[in-house]
Amino acid sequence: GDALYDFALSVTGDAERAVAAVRQAIPAALEAYGPGVTRPELFGSVFAAAVRDAAPSPPLSADLIQPGPGSPEELQRLSLDLAIRQDLEGEELSEALGVASGLASISVQAATDQAEHVIGAVLLTRVGRDDCPGLADIAIEAVGAPAEKLAAAVVEHDEGCPACGDRRRAMVPVTTLLANVPAAAPP
């Protein structure tokens, strides 16, 4: 319970919202997965409820973004790797990247959102294509195409297919899966 609350608190940024998210997510997870609900499934349910109830982020100041030699995509990839695989955060992450702390946080969030979008779509397609002819068609059409194109098609499909939308919401967040990737020695 404490770990679920701490997780919800880190997502919502508010103690009352964190408690509410956990109280809503646990019964929903038990209903969806039964009494054999696993830890990742619980965290996935808490994450979904916490994100829905999270306090809005404060507006960003213009001085957070400082130009540098790398592209935003490179910064996002590197920041996500350092945050997840090296367990760096805050000032340590900013220092490792050589950027302002706000930019490091923004980069991690942007990379996390992109990973959820693309990897989540790929996972949903692989899991659901046998049960949904629409997903099967999308999977066939996306052969050889960039993953972003598959993700866009899957998101569009999810909006019109209740079964796939429910399946997507029930999936464990990609960040939970990525967090289990073993840490590698930093360069």
mmCIF file of C-alpha atoms in Angstrom:
data_model
loop_
_atom_site.group_PDB
_atom_site.id
_atom_site.type_symbol
_atom_site.label_atom_id
_atom_site.label_comp_id
_atom_site.label_asym_id
_atom_site.label_seq_id
_atom_site.Cartn_x
_atom_site.Cartn_y
_atom_site.Cartn_z
ATOM 1 C CA GLY A 1 0.000 0.000 0.000
ATOM 2 C CA ASP A 2 2.758 2.457 0.882
ATOM 3 C CA ALA A 3 4.537 1.863 -2.423
ATOM 4 C CA LEU A 4 1.304 2.409 -4.371
ATOM 5 C CA TYR A 5 0.603 5.612 -2.448
ATOM 6 C CA ASP A 6 4.166 6.908 -2.964
ATOM 7 C CA PHE A 7 3.892 6.130 -6.667
ATOM 8 C CA ALA A 8 0.536 7.911 -6.934
ATOM 9 C CA LEU A 9 1.905 10.876 -4.984
ATOM 10 C CA SER A 10 4.860 11.200 -7.354
ATOM 11 C CA VAL A 11 2.443 11.279 -10.314
ATOM 12 C CA THR A 12 -0.285 13.510 -8.880
ATOM 13 C CA GLY A 13 1.853 15.854 -6.797
ATOM 14 C CA ASP A 14 -0.904 16.028 -4.173
ATOM 15 C CA ALA A 15 -1.506 13.801 -1.120
ATOM 16 C CA GLU A 16 -5.317 13.871 -1.349
ATOM 17 C CA ARG A 17 -5.303 13.072 -5.065
ATOM 18 C CA ALA A 18 -2.826 10.251 -4.455
ATOM 19 C CA VAL A 19 -5.074 8.668 -1.804
ATOM 20 C CA ALA A 20 -8.097 9.013 -4.089
ATOM 21 C CA ALA A 21 -6.214 7.451 -7.008
ATOM 22 C CA VAL A 22 -5.157 4.429 -4.938
ATOM 23 C CA ARG A 23 -8.653 3.998 -3.507
ATOM 24 C CA GLN A 24 -10.145 4.019 -7.007
ATOM 25 C CA ALA A 25 -7.469 1.924 -8.686
ATOM 26 C CA ILE A 26 -7.295 -1.045 -6.298
ATOM 27 C CA PRO A 27 -10.954 -2.131 -6.637
ATOM 28 C CA ALA A 28 -10.775 -1.523 -10.395
ATOM 29 C CA ALA A 29 -7.652 -3.703 -10.667
ATOM 30 C CA LEU A 30 -9.249 -6.463 -8.614
ATOM 31 C CA GLU A 31 -12.338 -6.318 -10.794
ATOM 32 C CA ALA A 32 -10.318 -6.343 -14.018
ATOM 33 C CA TYR A 33 -7.676 -8.941 -13.082
ATOM 34 C CA GLY A 34 -9.279 -10.917 -10.259
ATOM 35 C CA PRO A 35 -7.731 -11.921 -6.941
ATOM 36 C CA GLY A 36 -4.474 -12.948 -8.662
ATOM 37 C CA VAL A 37 -3.700 -9.357 -9.654
ATOM 38 C CA THR A 38 0.057 -8.836 -10.009
ATOM 39 C CA ARG A 39 2.167 -5.959 -8.724
ATOM 40 C CA PRO A 40 2.744 -4.458 -12.211
ATOM 41 C CA GLU A 41 -1.003 -4.609 -12.892
ATOM 42 C CA LEU A 42 -1.671 -2.758 -9.618
ATOM 43 C CA PHE A 43 0.903 -0.125 -10.464
ATOM 44 C CA GLY A 44 -0.572 0.207 -13.955
ATOM 45 C CA SER A 45 -4.035 0.767 -12.522
ATOM 46 C CA VAL A 46 -2.757 3.281 -9.983
ATOM 47 C CA PHE A 47 -0.795 5.060 -12.713
ATOM 48 C CA ALA A 48 -3.889 5.383 -14.925
ATOM 49 C CA ALA A 49 -5.975 6.773 -12.051
ATOM 50 C CA ALA A 50 -3.174 9.073 -10.865
ATOM 51 C CA VAL A 51 -2.534 10.533 -14.315
ATOM 52 C CA ARG A 52 -6.235 11.232 -14.711
ATOM 53 C CA ASP A 53 -6.306 13.052 -11.360
ATOM 54 C CA ALA A 54 -2.856 14.718 -11.510
ATOM 55 C CA ALA A 55 -2.492 18.384 -10.732
ATOM 56 C CA PRO A 56 -1.731 20.425 -13.839
ATOM 57 C CA SER A 57 1.929 21.233 -14.357
ATOM 58 C CA PRO A 58 2.976 24.811 -13.644
ATOM 59 C CA PRO A 59 3.641 27.010 -16.665
ATOM 60 C CA LEU A 60 7.206 26.793 -17.955
ATOM 61 C CA SER A 61 9.466 29.804 -18.055
ATOM 62 C CA ALA A 62 11.219 30.720 -21.299
ATOM 63 C CA ASP A 63 14.691 30.546 -19.722
ATOM 64 C CA LEU A 64 14.496 26.755 -19.268
ATOM 65 C CA ILE A 65 15.376 26.030 -22.866
ATOM 66 C CA GLN A 66 18.970 26.734 -23.730
ATOM 67 C CA PRO A 67 20.307 26.003 -27.210
ATOM 68 C CA GLY A 68 22.883 23.262 -27.527
ATOM 69 C CA PRO A 69 24.616 21.170 -30.186
ATOM 70 C CA GLY A 70 22.275 18.141 -30.031
ATOM 71 C CA SER A 71 18.792 17.728 -31.425
ATOM 72 C CA PRO A 72 15.744 17.604 -29.136
ATOM 73 C CA GLU A 73 15.231 13.949 -30.148
ATOM 74 C CA GLU A 74 18.788 13.056 -29.065
ATOM 75 C CA LEU A 75 18.280 14.852 -25.769
ATOM 76 C CA GLN A 76 15.000 13.000 -25.193
ATOM 77 C CA ARG A 77 16.520 9.585 -25.925
ATOM 78 C CA LEU A 78 19.545 10.211 -23.729
ATOM 79 C CA SER A 79 17.530 11.719 -20.876
ATOM 80 C CA LEU A 80 15.091 8.775 -20.861
ATOM 81 C CA ASP A 81 17.968 6.298 -20.842
ATOM 82 C CA LEU A 82 19.718 8.085 -17.997
ATOM 83 C CA ALA A 83 16.514 8.480 -16.012
ATOM 84 C CA ILE A 84 15.304 4.898 -16.388
ATOM 85 C CA ARG A 85 18.404 2.758 -16.784
ATOM 86 C CA GLN A 86 20.804 4.821 -14.661
ATOM 87 C CA ASP A 87 18.178 5.985 -12.148
ATOM 88 C CA LEU A 88 19.299 9.605 -12.425
ATOM 89 C CA GLU A 89 16.922 12.413 -11.612
ATOM 90 C CA GLY A 90 16.856 16.086 -10.731
ATOM 91 C CA GLU A 91 20.217 17.802 -10.494
ATOM 92 C CA GLU A 92 22.191 14.600 -11.190
ATOM 93 C CA LEU A 93 20.339 14.136 -14.470
ATOM 94 C CA SER A 94 20.736 17.806 -15.422
ATOM 95 C CA GLU A 95 24.436 17.667 -14.678
ATOM 96 C CA ALA A 96 24.913 14.457 -16.692
ATOM 97 C CA LEU A 97 23.115 16.023 -19.657
ATOM 98 C CA GLY A 98 24.709 19.438 -19.249
ATOM 99 C CA VAL A 99 21.362 21.256 -19.382
ATOM 100 C CA ALA A 100 19.134 23.251 -17.047
ATOM 101 C CA SER A 101 17.166 21.109 -14.606
ATOM 102 C CA GLY A 102 13.830 22.164 -16.114
ATOM 103 C CA LEU A 103 14.976 21.127 -19.579
ATOM 104 C CA ALA A 104 16.072 17.723 -18.284
ATOM 105 C CA SER A 105 12.658 17.150 -16.712
ATOM 106 C CA ILE A 106 10.866 18.281 -19.862
ATOM 107 C CA SER A 107 13.041 15.985 -21.982
ATOM 108 C CA VAL A 108 12.362 12.979 -19.773
ATOM 109 C CA GLN A 109 8.613 13.669 -19.844
ATOM 110 C CA ALA A 110 8.577 14.143 -23.626
ATOM 111 C CA ALA A 111 10.567 10.935 -24.158
ATOM 112 C CA THR A 112 8.308 9.044 -21.741
ATOM 113 C CA ASP A 113 5.202 10.279 -23.550
ATOM 114 C CA GLN A 114 6.685 9.269 -26.916
ATOM 115 C CA ALA A 115 7.658 5.828 -25.589
ATOM 116 C CA GLU A 116 4.161 5.305 -24.165
ATOM 117 C CA HIS A 117 2.651 6.349 -27.492
ATOM 118 C CA VAL A 118 4.829 4.289 -29.834
ATOM 119 C CA ILE A 119 5.762 1.239 -27.760
ATOM 120 C CA GLY A 120 2.242 1.062 -26.307
ATOM 121 C CA ALA A 121 0.788 0.985 -29.817
ATOM 122 C CA VAL A 122 3.193 -1.747 -30.919
ATOM 123 C CA LEU A 123 2.381 -3.830 -27.829
ATOM 124 C CA LEU A 124 -1.355 -3.356 -28.279
ATOM 125 C CA THR A 125 -1.108 -4.380 -31.916
ATOM 126 C CA ARG A 126 0.803 -7.539 -31.041
ATOM 127 C CA VAL A 127 -1.524 -8.436 -28.179
ATOM 128 C CA GLY A 128 -4.817 -7.590 -29.856
ATOM 129 C CA ARG A 129 -4.403 -8.346 -33.540
ATOM 130 C CA ASP A 130 -5.678 -11.935 -33.167
ATOM 131 C CA ASP A 131 -8.904 -10.700 -31.548
ATOM 132 C CA CYS A 132 -9.524 -7.563 -33.610
ATOM 133 C CA PRO A 133 -9.573 -7.615 -37.414
ATOM 134 C CA GLY A 134 -9.030 -3.837 -37.458
ATOM 135 C CA LEU A 135 -5.752 -4.163 -35.558
ATOM 136 C CA ALA A 136 -4.716 -7.051 -37.795
ATOM 137 C CA ASP A 137 -5.248 -4.821 -40.842
ATOM 138 C CA ILE A 138 -3.259 -2.002 -39.250
ATOM 139 C CA ALA A 139 -0.406 -4.408 -38.452
ATOM 140 C CA ILE A 140 -0.291 -5.619 -42.057
ATOM 141 C CA GLU A 141 -0.423 -2.092 -43.483
ATOM 142 C CA ALA A 142 2.355 -0.925 -41.133
ATOM 143 C CA VAL A 143 4.912 -3.530 -42.217
ATOM 144 C CA GLY A 144 8.043 -1.604 -43.159
ATOM 145 C CA ALA A 145 6.567 1.739 -42.047
ATOM 146 C CA PRO A 146 7.962 3.836 -39.181
ATOM 147 C CA ALA A 147 6.643 2.946 -35.726
ATOM 148 C CA GLU A 148 5.184 6.456 -35.391
ATOM 149 C CA LYS A 149 2.876 5.744 -38.341
ATOM 150 C CA LEU A 150 1.705 2.505 -36.698
ATOM 151 C CA ALA A 151 1.145 4.382 -33.421
ATOM 152 C CA ALA A 152 -0.986 7.042 -35.121
ATOM 153 C CA ALA A 153 -3.106 4.388 -36.847
ATOM 154 C CA VAL A 154 -3.561 2.441 -33.600
ATOM 155 C CA VAL A 155 -4.598 5.562 -31.670
ATOM 156 C CA GLU A 156 -7.139 6.388 -34.379
ATOM 157 C CA HIS A 157 -8.417 2.795 -34.263
ATOM 158 C CA ASP A 158 -8.648 2.816 -30.434
ATOM 159 C CA GLU A 159 -10.971 5.806 -30.550
ATOM 160 C CA GLY A 160 -13.525 3.854 -32.603
ATOM 161 C CA CYS A 161 -13.043 0.358 -31.152
ATOM 162 C CA PRO A 162 -14.248 0.022 -27.542
ATOM 163 C CA ALA A 163 -12.575 -3.377 -27.058
ATOM 164 C CA CYS A 164 -9.154 -2.085 -28.124
ATOM 165 C CA GLY A 165 -9.608 1.119 -26.127
ATOM 166 C CA ASP A 166 -10.356 -0.942 -23.011
ATOM 167 C CA ARG A 167 -7.419 -3.249 -23.723
ATOM 168 C CA ARG A 168 -5.087 -0.248 -24.108
ATOM 169 C CA ARG A 169 -6.216 1.301 -20.815
ATOM 170 C CA ALA A 170 -5.736 -2.047 -19.046
ATOM 171 C CA MET A 171 -2.152 -2.475 -20.275
ATOM 172 C CA VAL A 172 0.740 -1.930 -17.896
ATOM 173 C CA PRO A 173 2.379 1.411 -18.682
ATOM 174 C CA VAL A 174 5.436 1.166 -20.900
ATOM 175 C CA THR A 175 7.482 3.105 -18.357
ATOM 176 C CA THR A 176 6.857 0.323 -15.849
ATOM 177 C CA LEU A 177 8.223 -2.161 -18.367
ATOM 178 C CA LEU A 178 11.194 0.062 -19.213
ATOM 179 C CA ALA A 179 12.000 0.518 -15.529
ATOM 180 C CA ASN A 180 12.724 -3.222 -15.358
ATOM 181 C CA VAL A 181 15.455 -2.960 -17.999
ATOM 182 C CA PRO A 182 18.719 -3.585 -16.149
ATOM 183 C CA ALA A 183 20.973 -0.606 -15.570
ATOM 184 C CA ALA A 184 24.042 -0.438 -17.765
ATOM 185 C CA ALA A 185 27.355 1.115 -16.864
ATOM 186 C CA PRO A 186 27.204 4.792 -17.869
ATOM 187 C CA PRO A 187 29.662 5.982 -20.500
#
